[in-house]
PDB file of C-alpha atoms in Angstrom:
ATOM      1  CA  MET A   1      -6.739  -5.357 -22.318  1.00  0.00           C
ATOM      2  CA  ASN A   2      -3.871  -6.789 -19.100  1.00  0.00           C
ATOM      3  CA  THR A   3      -5.095  -5.640 -16.095  1.00  0.00           C
ATOM      4  CA  PRO A   4      -3.098  -3.238 -13.894  1.00  0.00           C
ATOM      5  CA  PHE A   5      -1.011  -5.756 -12.160  1.00  0.00           C
ATOM      6  CA  GLU A   6      -0.023  -8.336 -15.498  1.00  0.00           C
ATOM      7  CA  GLN A   7       1.324  -5.124 -16.230  1.00  0.00           C
ATOM      8  CA  ILE A   8       3.769  -4.356 -14.034  1.00  0.00           C
ATOM      9  CA  GLY A   9       4.155  -7.527 -12.571  1.00  0.00           C
ATOM     10  CA  GLN A  10       4.316  -9.464  -9.309  1.00  0.00           C
ATOM     11  CA  GLU A  11       8.108  -9.164  -9.053  1.00  0.00           C
ATOM     12  CA  THR A  12       7.930  -5.719  -9.260  1.00  0.00           C
ATOM     13  CA  LEU A  13       4.766  -5.028  -7.702  1.00  0.00           C
ATOM     14  CA  TYR A  14       5.941  -7.380  -4.712  1.00  0.00           C
ATOM     15  CA  GLU A  15       9.805  -5.684  -4.565  1.00  0.00           C
ATOM     16  CA  MET A  16       8.379  -1.784  -4.666  1.00  0.00           C
ATOM     17  CA  ILE A  17       6.528  -3.837  -1.909  1.00  0.00           C
ATOM     18  CA  ASP A  18       9.031  -4.791   0.465  1.00  0.00           C
ATOM     19  CA  ILE A  19      10.661  -1.079  -0.583  1.00  0.00           C
ATOM     20  CA  PHE A  20       8.554   0.367   0.865  1.00  0.00           C
ATOM     21  CA  TYR A  21       8.467  -1.026   4.676  1.00  0.00           C
ATOM     22  CA  ARG A  22      11.812  -0.471   4.653  1.00  0.00           C
ATOM     23  CA  TYR A  23      11.342   3.301   4.383  1.00  0.00           C
ATOM     24  CA  VAL A  24       8.252   3.545   7.523  1.00  0.00           C
ATOM     25  CA  ALA A  25       9.939   0.931   9.084  1.00  0.00           C
ATOM     26  CA  HIS A  26      12.400   4.073   9.670  1.00  0.00           C
ATOM     27  CA  ASP A  27       9.519   6.841   9.206  1.00  0.00           C
ATOM     28  CA  THR A  28       8.987   7.942  12.795  1.00  0.00           C
ATOM     29  CA  ARG A  29       5.823   8.824  11.718  1.00  0.00           C
ATOM     30  CA  ILE A  30       3.281   5.296  10.628  1.00  0.00           C
ATOM     31  CA  ASN A  31       6.107   2.735  11.748  1.00  0.00           C
ATOM     32  CA  HIS A  32       4.529   2.397  15.047  1.00  0.00           C
ATOM     33  CA  LEU A  33       1.597   1.997  13.301  1.00  0.00           C
ATOM     34  CA  PHE A  34       2.808  -1.480  12.124  1.00  0.00           C
ATOM     35  CA  PRO A  35       3.766  -5.056  14.429  1.00  0.00           C
ATOM     36  CA  GLY A  36       7.279  -5.018  14.995  1.00  0.00           C
ATOM     37  CA  ASP A  37       7.721  -7.669  11.804  1.00  0.00           C
ATOM     38  CA  PHE A  38       6.667  -6.368   9.107  1.00  0.00           C
ATOM     39  CA  GLU A  39       6.821  -9.823   7.017  1.00  0.00           C
ATOM     40  CA  GLU A  40       2.850 -10.352   7.825  1.00  0.00           C
ATOM     41  CA  THR A  41       1.754  -6.889   6.833  1.00  0.00           C
ATOM     42  CA  SER A  42       4.389  -6.965   3.685  1.00  0.00           C
ATOM     43  CA  ARG A  43       2.256 -10.968   3.564  1.00  0.00           C
ATOM     44  CA  LYS A  44      -0.991  -8.693   2.937  1.00  0.00           C
ATOM     45  CA  GLN A  45      -0.374  -5.871   1.209  1.00  0.00           C
ATOM     46  CA  LYS A  46       0.684  -8.450  -1.435  1.00  0.00           C
ATOM     47  CA  GLN A  47      -2.203 -10.125  -1.659  1.00  0.00           C
ATOM     48  CA  PHE A  48      -3.957  -6.876  -0.829  1.00  0.00           C
ATOM     49  CA  LEU A  49      -2.043  -5.004  -4.031  1.00  0.00           C
ATOM     50  CA  THR A  50      -2.580  -8.283  -6.679  1.00  0.00           C
ATOM     51  CA  GLN A  51      -6.572  -8.272  -6.190  1.00  0.00           C
ATOM     52  CA  PHE A  52      -6.624  -4.354  -6.344  1.00  0.00           C
ATOM     53  CA  LEU A  53      -4.515  -4.040  -9.142  1.00  0.00           C
ATOM     54  CA  GLY A  54      -6.714  -6.985 -11.390  1.00  0.00           C
ATOM     55  CA  GLY A  55      -5.323 -10.127  -9.944  1.00  0.00           C
ATOM     56  CA  PRO A  56      -5.667 -13.546  -8.560  1.00  0.00           C
ATOM     57  CA  THR A  57      -7.966 -13.102  -4.937  1.00  0.00           C
ATOM     58  CA  LEU A  58      -5.575 -13.763  -2.778  1.00  0.00           C
ATOM     59  CA  TYR A  59      -5.995 -11.348  -0.181  1.00  0.00           C
ATOM     60  CA  SER A  60     -10.659 -12.117   0.163  1.00  0.00           C
ATOM     61  CA  ASP A  61      -9.859 -16.385  -0.695  1.00  0.00           C
ATOM     62  CA  GLU A  62      -7.086 -15.785   3.047  1.00  0.00           C
ATOM     63  CA  HIS A  63      -8.673 -13.063   4.415  1.00  0.00           C
ATOM     64  CA  GLY A  64     -12.222 -12.524   3.232  1.00  0.00           C
ATOM     65  CA  HIS A  65     -13.440  -8.457   1.762  1.00  0.00           C
ATOM     66  CA  PRO A  66     -10.903  -6.375   2.584  1.00  0.00           C
ATOM     67  CA  MET A  67     -12.967  -3.467   4.394  1.00  0.00           C
ATOM     68  CA  LEU A  68     -10.131  -1.415   4.913  1.00  0.00           C
ATOM     69  CA  ARG A  69     -11.686   1.458   6.361  1.00  0.00           C
ATOM     70  CA  GLY A  70     -12.965  -1.050   9.171  1.00  0.00           C
ATOM     71  CA  ARG A  71      -9.254  -2.833   9.340  1.00  0.00           C
ATOM     72  CA  HIS A  72      -7.698   0.821   9.939  1.00  0.00           C
ATOM     73  CA  MET A  73     -10.312   1.885  11.780  1.00  0.00           C
ATOM     74  CA  PRO A  74      -8.477   0.954  15.642  1.00  0.00           C
ATOM     75  CA  PHE A  75      -5.082   3.190  14.248  1.00  0.00           C
ATOM     76  CA  THR A  76      -5.656   6.409  14.340  1.00  0.00           C
ATOM     77  CA  ILE A  77      -4.681   8.181  10.729  1.00  0.00           C
ATOM     78  CA  GLY A  78      -4.696  12.104  10.707  1.00  0.00           C
ATOM     79  CA  SER A  79      -3.201  13.466   7.480  1.00  0.00           C
ATOM     80  CA  GLN A  80       0.145  13.437   9.102  1.00  0.00           C
ATOM     81  CA  GLU A  81      -0.314   8.988   8.829  1.00  0.00           C
ATOM     82  CA  LYS A  82      -1.920   9.038   4.846  1.00  0.00           C
ATOM     83  CA  ASP A  83       0.783  12.297   3.205  1.00  0.00           C
ATOM     84  CA  ALA A  84       3.827   9.803   5.537  1.00  0.00           C
ATOM     85  CA  CYS A  85       2.374   6.603   3.920  1.00  0.00           C
ATOM     86  CA  LEU A  86       2.268   7.464   0.663  1.00  0.00           C
ATOM     87  CA  GLU A  87       5.487   9.822   1.136  1.00  0.00           C
ATOM     88  CA  ASN A  88       6.756   6.308   1.034  1.00  0.00           C
ATOM     89  CA  MET A  89       5.088   4.338  -1.230  1.00  0.00           C
ATOM     90  CA  TYR A  90       5.511   6.531  -3.728  1.00  0.00           C
ATOM     91  CA  ARG A  91       9.594   6.326  -3.461  1.00  0.00           C
ATOM     92  CA  ALA A  92       9.208   2.772  -3.703  1.00  0.00           C
ATOM     93  CA  ALA A  93       6.492   3.194  -6.672  1.00  0.00           C
ATOM     94  CA  HIS A  94       9.604   5.104  -8.162  1.00  0.00           C
ATOM     95  CA  GLU A  95      12.371   2.729  -7.545  1.00  0.00           C
ATOM     96  CA  VAL A  96      11.225  -0.273  -9.301  1.00  0.00           C
ATOM     97  CA  ASP A  97      11.001  -0.832 -12.974  1.00  0.00           C
ATOM     98  CA  MET A  98       7.313   0.112 -13.979  1.00  0.00           C
ATOM     99  CA  ASP A  99       5.861   1.902 -17.109  1.00  0.00           C
ATOM    100  CA  LYS A 100       5.183   5.294 -16.089  1.00  0.00           C
ATOM    101  CA  ASP A 101       1.009   6.032 -17.159  1.00  0.00           C
ATOM    102  CA  VAL A 102       1.053   2.220 -14.205  1.00  0.00           C
ATOM    103  CA  ARG A 103       2.992   4.224 -12.040  1.00  0.00           C
ATOM    104  CA  THR A 104       0.428   8.112 -12.192  1.00  0.00           C
ATOM    105  CA  TYR A 105      -2.158   4.958 -12.556  1.00  0.00           C
ATOM    106  CA  LEU A 106      -1.663   3.322  -9.702  1.00  0.00           C
ATOM    107  CA  LEU A 107      -0.879   5.772  -7.375  1.00  0.00           C
ATOM    108  CA  GLN A 108      -3.689   7.738  -8.039  1.00  0.00           C
ATOM    109  CA  ARG A 109      -5.765   4.933  -7.247  1.00  0.00           C
ATOM    110  CA  LEU A 110      -3.913   4.770  -3.210  1.00  0.00           C
ATOM    111  CA  THR A 111      -4.337   8.159  -2.637  1.00  0.00           C
ATOM    112  CA  LEU A 112      -7.659   8.156  -2.793  1.00  0.00           C
ATOM    113  CA  THR A 113      -7.593   4.949  -0.843  1.00  0.00           C
ATOM    114  CA  ALA A 114      -5.222   7.278   1.725  1.00  0.00           C
ATOM    115  CA  GLU A 115      -7.585   9.479   1.696  1.00  0.00           C
ATOM    116  CA  HIS A 116      -9.748   7.416   2.773  1.00  0.00           C
ATOM    117  CA  MET A 117      -8.434   5.383   5.195  1.00  0.00           C
ATOM    118  CA  VAL A 118      -7.752   9.318   7.155  1.00  0.00           C
ATOM    119  CA  ASN A 119     -10.267   9.114  10.452  1.00  0.00           C
ATOM    120  CA  ALA A 120      -8.674  11.386  12.659  1.00  0.00           C
ATOM    121  CA  GLU A 121      -8.015  15.594  12.509  1.00  0.00           C
ATOM    122  CA  TYR A 122      -5.536  17.285  14.589  1.00  0.00           C
ATOM    123  CA  LEU A 123      -6.299  20.523  16.554  1.00  0.00           C
TER     124      LEU A 123
END
């Protein structure tokens, strides 16, 4: 059975990530969490999602264990930031040609990951 990475394909996955960061760049709810140039962030996201979806271990090979929560701890991530991230990813995932079931799987996994990144509560 093909991995989700193989089912989506590298080109489609990378296109989705590029679309995602174009949305993020204009989303004032979260764009302040990213450096002004999204190129490096996008490159790392491509490495991570490739690995996350069963492709080559590009991220770990270059950066070590992902330790997502730890790497995101310096940033305040509450429900607003989580929702903004997911909304932008949902939009991007629906703009690329991807099997519906694989898209559903991807978005479910990313939702769980985003919920794990929340490290702040708002009163």
